[in-house]
Short mmCIF file of C-alpha atoms in Angstrom, two decimals:
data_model
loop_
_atom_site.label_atom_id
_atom_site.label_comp_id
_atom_site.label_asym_id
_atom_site.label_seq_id
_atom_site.Cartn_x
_atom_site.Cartn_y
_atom_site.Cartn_z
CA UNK A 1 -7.65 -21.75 12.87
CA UNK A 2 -4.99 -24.51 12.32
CA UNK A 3 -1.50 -23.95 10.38
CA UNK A 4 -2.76 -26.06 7.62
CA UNK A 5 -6.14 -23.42 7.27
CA UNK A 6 -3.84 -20.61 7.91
CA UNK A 7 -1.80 -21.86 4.99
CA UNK A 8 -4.73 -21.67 2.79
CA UNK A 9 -5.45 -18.22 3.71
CA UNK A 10 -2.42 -17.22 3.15
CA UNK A 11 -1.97 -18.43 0.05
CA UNK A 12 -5.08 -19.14 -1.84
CA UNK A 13 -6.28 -15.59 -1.50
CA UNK A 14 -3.05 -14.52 -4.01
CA UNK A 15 -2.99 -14.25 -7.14
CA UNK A 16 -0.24 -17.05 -9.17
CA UNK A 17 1.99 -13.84 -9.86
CA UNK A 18 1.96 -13.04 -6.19
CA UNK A 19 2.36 -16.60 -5.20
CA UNK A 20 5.09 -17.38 -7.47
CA UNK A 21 7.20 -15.11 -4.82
CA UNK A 22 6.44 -17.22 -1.82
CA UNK A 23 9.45 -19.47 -2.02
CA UNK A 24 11.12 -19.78 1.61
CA UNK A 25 11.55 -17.81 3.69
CA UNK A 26 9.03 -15.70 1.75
CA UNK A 27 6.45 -17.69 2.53
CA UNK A 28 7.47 -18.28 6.55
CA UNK A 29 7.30 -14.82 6.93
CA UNK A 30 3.81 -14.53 5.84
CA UNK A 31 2.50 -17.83 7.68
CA UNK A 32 4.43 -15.90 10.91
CA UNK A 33 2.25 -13.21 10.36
CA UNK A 34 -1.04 -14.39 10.16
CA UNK A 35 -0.38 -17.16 12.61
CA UNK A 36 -0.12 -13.66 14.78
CA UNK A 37 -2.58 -12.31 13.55
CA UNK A 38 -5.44 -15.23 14.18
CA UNK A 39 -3.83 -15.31 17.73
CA UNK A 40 -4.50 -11.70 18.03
CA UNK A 41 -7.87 -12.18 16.92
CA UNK A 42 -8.65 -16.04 19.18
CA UNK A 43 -7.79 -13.99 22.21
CA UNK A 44 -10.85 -11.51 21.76
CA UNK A 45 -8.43 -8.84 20.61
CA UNK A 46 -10.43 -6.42 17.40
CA UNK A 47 -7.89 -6.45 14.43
CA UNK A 48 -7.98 -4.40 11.41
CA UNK A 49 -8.61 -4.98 8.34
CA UNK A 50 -11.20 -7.82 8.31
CA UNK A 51 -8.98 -11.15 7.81
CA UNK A 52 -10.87 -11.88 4.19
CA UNK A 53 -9.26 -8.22 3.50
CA UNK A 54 -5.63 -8.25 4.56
CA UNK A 55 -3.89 -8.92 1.39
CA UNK A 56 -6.32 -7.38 -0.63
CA UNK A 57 -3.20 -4.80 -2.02
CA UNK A 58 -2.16 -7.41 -3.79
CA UNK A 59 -5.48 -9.05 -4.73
CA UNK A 60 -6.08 -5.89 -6.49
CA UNK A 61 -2.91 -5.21 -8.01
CA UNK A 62 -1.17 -7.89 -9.37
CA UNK A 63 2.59 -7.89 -10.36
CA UNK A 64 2.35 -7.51 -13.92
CA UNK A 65 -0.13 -4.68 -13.57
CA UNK A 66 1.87 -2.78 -10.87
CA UNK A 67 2.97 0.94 -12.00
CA UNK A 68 2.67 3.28 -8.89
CA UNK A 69 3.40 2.00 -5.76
CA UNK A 70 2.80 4.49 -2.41
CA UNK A 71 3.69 2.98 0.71
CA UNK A 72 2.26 3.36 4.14
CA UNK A 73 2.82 1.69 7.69
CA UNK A 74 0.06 0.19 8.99
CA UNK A 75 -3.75 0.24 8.56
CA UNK A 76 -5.83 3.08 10.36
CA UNK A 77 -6.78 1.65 13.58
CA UNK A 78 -10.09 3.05 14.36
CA UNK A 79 -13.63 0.97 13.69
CA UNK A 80 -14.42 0.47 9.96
CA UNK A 81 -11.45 2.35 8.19
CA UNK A 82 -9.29 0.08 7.38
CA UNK A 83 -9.89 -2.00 4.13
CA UNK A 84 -6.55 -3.88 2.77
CA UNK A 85 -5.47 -0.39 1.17
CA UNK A 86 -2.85 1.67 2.16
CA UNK A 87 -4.25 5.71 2.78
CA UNK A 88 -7.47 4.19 1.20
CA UNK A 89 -11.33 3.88 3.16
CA UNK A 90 -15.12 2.30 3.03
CA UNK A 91 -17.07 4.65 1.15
CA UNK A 92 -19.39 6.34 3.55
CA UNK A 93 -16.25 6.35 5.67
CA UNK A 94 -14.53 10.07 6.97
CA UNK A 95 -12.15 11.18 5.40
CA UNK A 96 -8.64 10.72 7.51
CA UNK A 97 -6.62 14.03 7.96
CA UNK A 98 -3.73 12.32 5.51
CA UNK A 99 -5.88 11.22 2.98
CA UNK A 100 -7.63 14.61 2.77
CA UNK A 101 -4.43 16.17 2.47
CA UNK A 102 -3.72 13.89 -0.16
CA UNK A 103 -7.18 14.94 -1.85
CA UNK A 104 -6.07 18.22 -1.24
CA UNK A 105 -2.74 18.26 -2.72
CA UNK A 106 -4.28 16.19 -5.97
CA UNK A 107 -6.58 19.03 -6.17
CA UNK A 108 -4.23 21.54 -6.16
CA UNK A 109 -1.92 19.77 -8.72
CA UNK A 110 -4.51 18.37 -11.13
CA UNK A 111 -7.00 20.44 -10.99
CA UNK A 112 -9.54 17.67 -10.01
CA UNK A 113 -12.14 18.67 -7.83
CA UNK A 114 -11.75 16.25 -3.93
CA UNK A 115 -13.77 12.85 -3.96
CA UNK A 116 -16.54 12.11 -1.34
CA UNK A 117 -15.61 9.03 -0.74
CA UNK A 118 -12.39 8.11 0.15
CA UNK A 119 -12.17 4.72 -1.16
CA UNK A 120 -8.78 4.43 -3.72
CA UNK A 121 -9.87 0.72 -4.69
CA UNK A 122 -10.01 2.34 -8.80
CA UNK A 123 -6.41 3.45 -8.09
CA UNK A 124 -5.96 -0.12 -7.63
CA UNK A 125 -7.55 -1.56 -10.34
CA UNK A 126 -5.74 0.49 -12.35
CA UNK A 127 -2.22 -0.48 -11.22
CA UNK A 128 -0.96 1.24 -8.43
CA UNK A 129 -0.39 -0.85 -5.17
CA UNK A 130 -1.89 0.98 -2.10
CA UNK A 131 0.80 -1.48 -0.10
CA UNK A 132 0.88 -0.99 3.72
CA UNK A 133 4.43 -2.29 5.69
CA UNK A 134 2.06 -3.73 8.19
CA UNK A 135 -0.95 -5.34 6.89
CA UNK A 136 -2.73 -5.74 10.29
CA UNK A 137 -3.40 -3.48 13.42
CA UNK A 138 -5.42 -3.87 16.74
CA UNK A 139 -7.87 -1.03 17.58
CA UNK A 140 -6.52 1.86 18.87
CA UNK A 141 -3.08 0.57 19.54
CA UNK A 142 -1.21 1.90 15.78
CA UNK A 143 2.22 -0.31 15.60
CA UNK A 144 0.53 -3.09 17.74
CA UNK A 145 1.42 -5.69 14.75
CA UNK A 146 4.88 -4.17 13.73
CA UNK A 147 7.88 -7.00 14.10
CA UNK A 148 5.68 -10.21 13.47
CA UNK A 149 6.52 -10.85 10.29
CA UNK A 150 4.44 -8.55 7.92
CA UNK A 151 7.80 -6.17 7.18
CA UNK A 152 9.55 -8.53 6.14
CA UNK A 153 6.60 -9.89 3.60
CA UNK A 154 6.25 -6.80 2.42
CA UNK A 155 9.79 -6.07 2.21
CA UNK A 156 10.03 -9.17 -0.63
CA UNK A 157 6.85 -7.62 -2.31
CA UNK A 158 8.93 -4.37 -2.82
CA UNK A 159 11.91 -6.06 -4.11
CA UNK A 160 9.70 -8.01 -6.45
CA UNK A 161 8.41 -4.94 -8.10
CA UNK A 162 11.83 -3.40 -7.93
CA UNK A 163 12.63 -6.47 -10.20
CA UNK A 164 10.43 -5.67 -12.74
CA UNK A 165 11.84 -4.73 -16.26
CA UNK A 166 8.94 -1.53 -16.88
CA UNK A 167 9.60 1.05 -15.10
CA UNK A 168 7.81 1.55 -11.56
CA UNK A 169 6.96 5.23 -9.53
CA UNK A 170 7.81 4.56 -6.26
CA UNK A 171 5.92 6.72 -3.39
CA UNK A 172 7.96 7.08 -0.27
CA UNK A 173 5.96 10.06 1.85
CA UNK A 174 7.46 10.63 5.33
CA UNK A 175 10.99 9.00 7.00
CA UNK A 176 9.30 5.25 7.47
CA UNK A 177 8.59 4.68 3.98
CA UNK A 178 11.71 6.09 3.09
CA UNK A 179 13.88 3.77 5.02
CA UNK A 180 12.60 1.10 2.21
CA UNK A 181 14.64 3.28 -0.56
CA UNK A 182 17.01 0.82 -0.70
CA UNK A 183 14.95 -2.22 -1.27
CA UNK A 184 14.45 -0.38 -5.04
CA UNK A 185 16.62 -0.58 -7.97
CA UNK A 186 16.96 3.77 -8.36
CA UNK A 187 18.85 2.95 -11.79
CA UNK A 188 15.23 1.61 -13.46
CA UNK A 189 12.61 2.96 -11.18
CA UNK A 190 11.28 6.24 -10.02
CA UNK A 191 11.17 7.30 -6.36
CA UNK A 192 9.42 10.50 -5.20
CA UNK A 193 9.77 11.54 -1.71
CA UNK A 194 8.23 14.50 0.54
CA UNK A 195 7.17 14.33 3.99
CA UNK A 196 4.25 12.57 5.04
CA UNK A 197 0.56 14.22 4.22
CA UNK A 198 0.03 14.15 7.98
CA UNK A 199 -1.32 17.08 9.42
CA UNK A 200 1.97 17.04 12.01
CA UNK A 201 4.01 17.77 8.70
CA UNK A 202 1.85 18.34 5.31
CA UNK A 203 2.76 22.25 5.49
CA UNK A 204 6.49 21.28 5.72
CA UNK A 205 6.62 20.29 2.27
CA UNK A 206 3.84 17.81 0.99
CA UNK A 207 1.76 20.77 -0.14
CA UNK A 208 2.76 22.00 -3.42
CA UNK A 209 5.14 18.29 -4.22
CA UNK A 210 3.30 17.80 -7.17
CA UNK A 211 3.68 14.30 -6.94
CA UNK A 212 0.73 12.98 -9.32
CA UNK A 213 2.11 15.46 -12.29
CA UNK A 214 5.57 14.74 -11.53
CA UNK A 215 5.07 10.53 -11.69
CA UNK A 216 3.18 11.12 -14.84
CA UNK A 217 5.99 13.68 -16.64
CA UNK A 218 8.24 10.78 -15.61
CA UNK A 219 5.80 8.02 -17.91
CA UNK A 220 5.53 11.06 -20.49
CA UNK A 221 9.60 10.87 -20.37
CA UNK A 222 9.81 7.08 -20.72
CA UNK A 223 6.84 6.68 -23.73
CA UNK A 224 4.19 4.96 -20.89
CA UNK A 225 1.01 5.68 -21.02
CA UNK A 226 0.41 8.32 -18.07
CA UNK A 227 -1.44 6.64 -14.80
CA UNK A 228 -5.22 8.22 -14.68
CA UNK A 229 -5.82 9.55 -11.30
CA UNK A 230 -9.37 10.54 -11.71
CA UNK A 231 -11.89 8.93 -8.55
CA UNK A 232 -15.70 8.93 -8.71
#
């Protein structure tokens, strides 16, 4: 794949809102990426998600829709999980032990019974951006695409939606995605933050957080329509 085809990719599966960011360095920081990225893949190495799939956060969720935002690291790195969204899987995919503590925890605070399938694309659709710091892994090896360029990327989506004039819930679970606190503007914006719904640490405190009642009292408190967090 040539820079010019790269390029394309990188662009051309955005939507204009999305684009409209990519002003330098913006936009070097993404070509870096997936430059890396198609190397990774030319040299026989198995990267997830599918490269049609990588930036499908944001082909889901564009910037005028975005009102929740949860932020993970990088996408699961085992055969068929990862699918663009952050936490999010295939149906007919397991369950991963944080997103069924996540099920859990929504079950516990919404009384809504846990989904079979652990795919979040209506999430999505509906607004929230499932955005991952890292947008591509290699299998088995979790990190094995951190410091390439996707951080920074994603660093310029946050501060996009930070820029926004509605106001935005911000997700931070666990000390990565809280490092990105100050990339958002706390004065306009919302930010909830627990530990991570890993099994290392979902009994130290992400149990009982409340987090889907507590984003949508915060709507209820600013006259927004509340986010629906109902899954097939």
């Amino acid at each position: 794949m040539d820079h010019q085809h790269i390029s394309r990719l990188a662009h051309l599966t955005l939507p204009k809102c999305w684009q409209e960011i990519l002003v330098p360095p913006i936009s070097t920081q993404l070509l870096r990426a997936r430059r890396y990225e198609d190397n990774a893949r030319k040299a026989g190495n198995i990267v997830y998600p599918p490269a049609d799939l990588v930036l499908r956060a944001l082909q889901l969720t564009p910037l005028k829709k975005v009102r929740v935002v949860i932020l993970g690291q990088d996408p699961y790195h085992g055969a068929g999980q990862a699918h663009g969204l952050s936490f999010s899987v295939p149906k007919g995919v397991p369950l991963p032990p944080s997103l069924r503590n996540i099920f859990k925890e929504r079950a516990s605070d919404l009384n809504l019974p846990i989904p079979e399938s652990g795919d979040l694309t209506p999430w999505a659709e509906r607004g929230l951006l499932l955005l991952n710091s890292v947008l591509t892994v290699e299998d088995g090896r979790a990190g094995s695409h951190a410091q390439v360029g996707w951080e920074d990327f994603t660093d310029s989506v946050i501060e996009s939606v930070s820029q926004k004039p509605e106001c935005v819930a911000f997700v931070l679970w666990g000390s990565y995605a809280q490092k990105k606190k100050h990339l958002i503007d706390q004065s306009k914006h919302f930010v909830l933050e627990s530990v991570h719904p890993s099994p290392l640490s979902a009994y130290r405190g992400f149990f009982g957080s409340k987090p889907f009642s507590r984003i949508n009292e915060y709507f209820r408190a600013q006259s927004r329509e509340i986010f629906d967090w109902q899954l097939p």
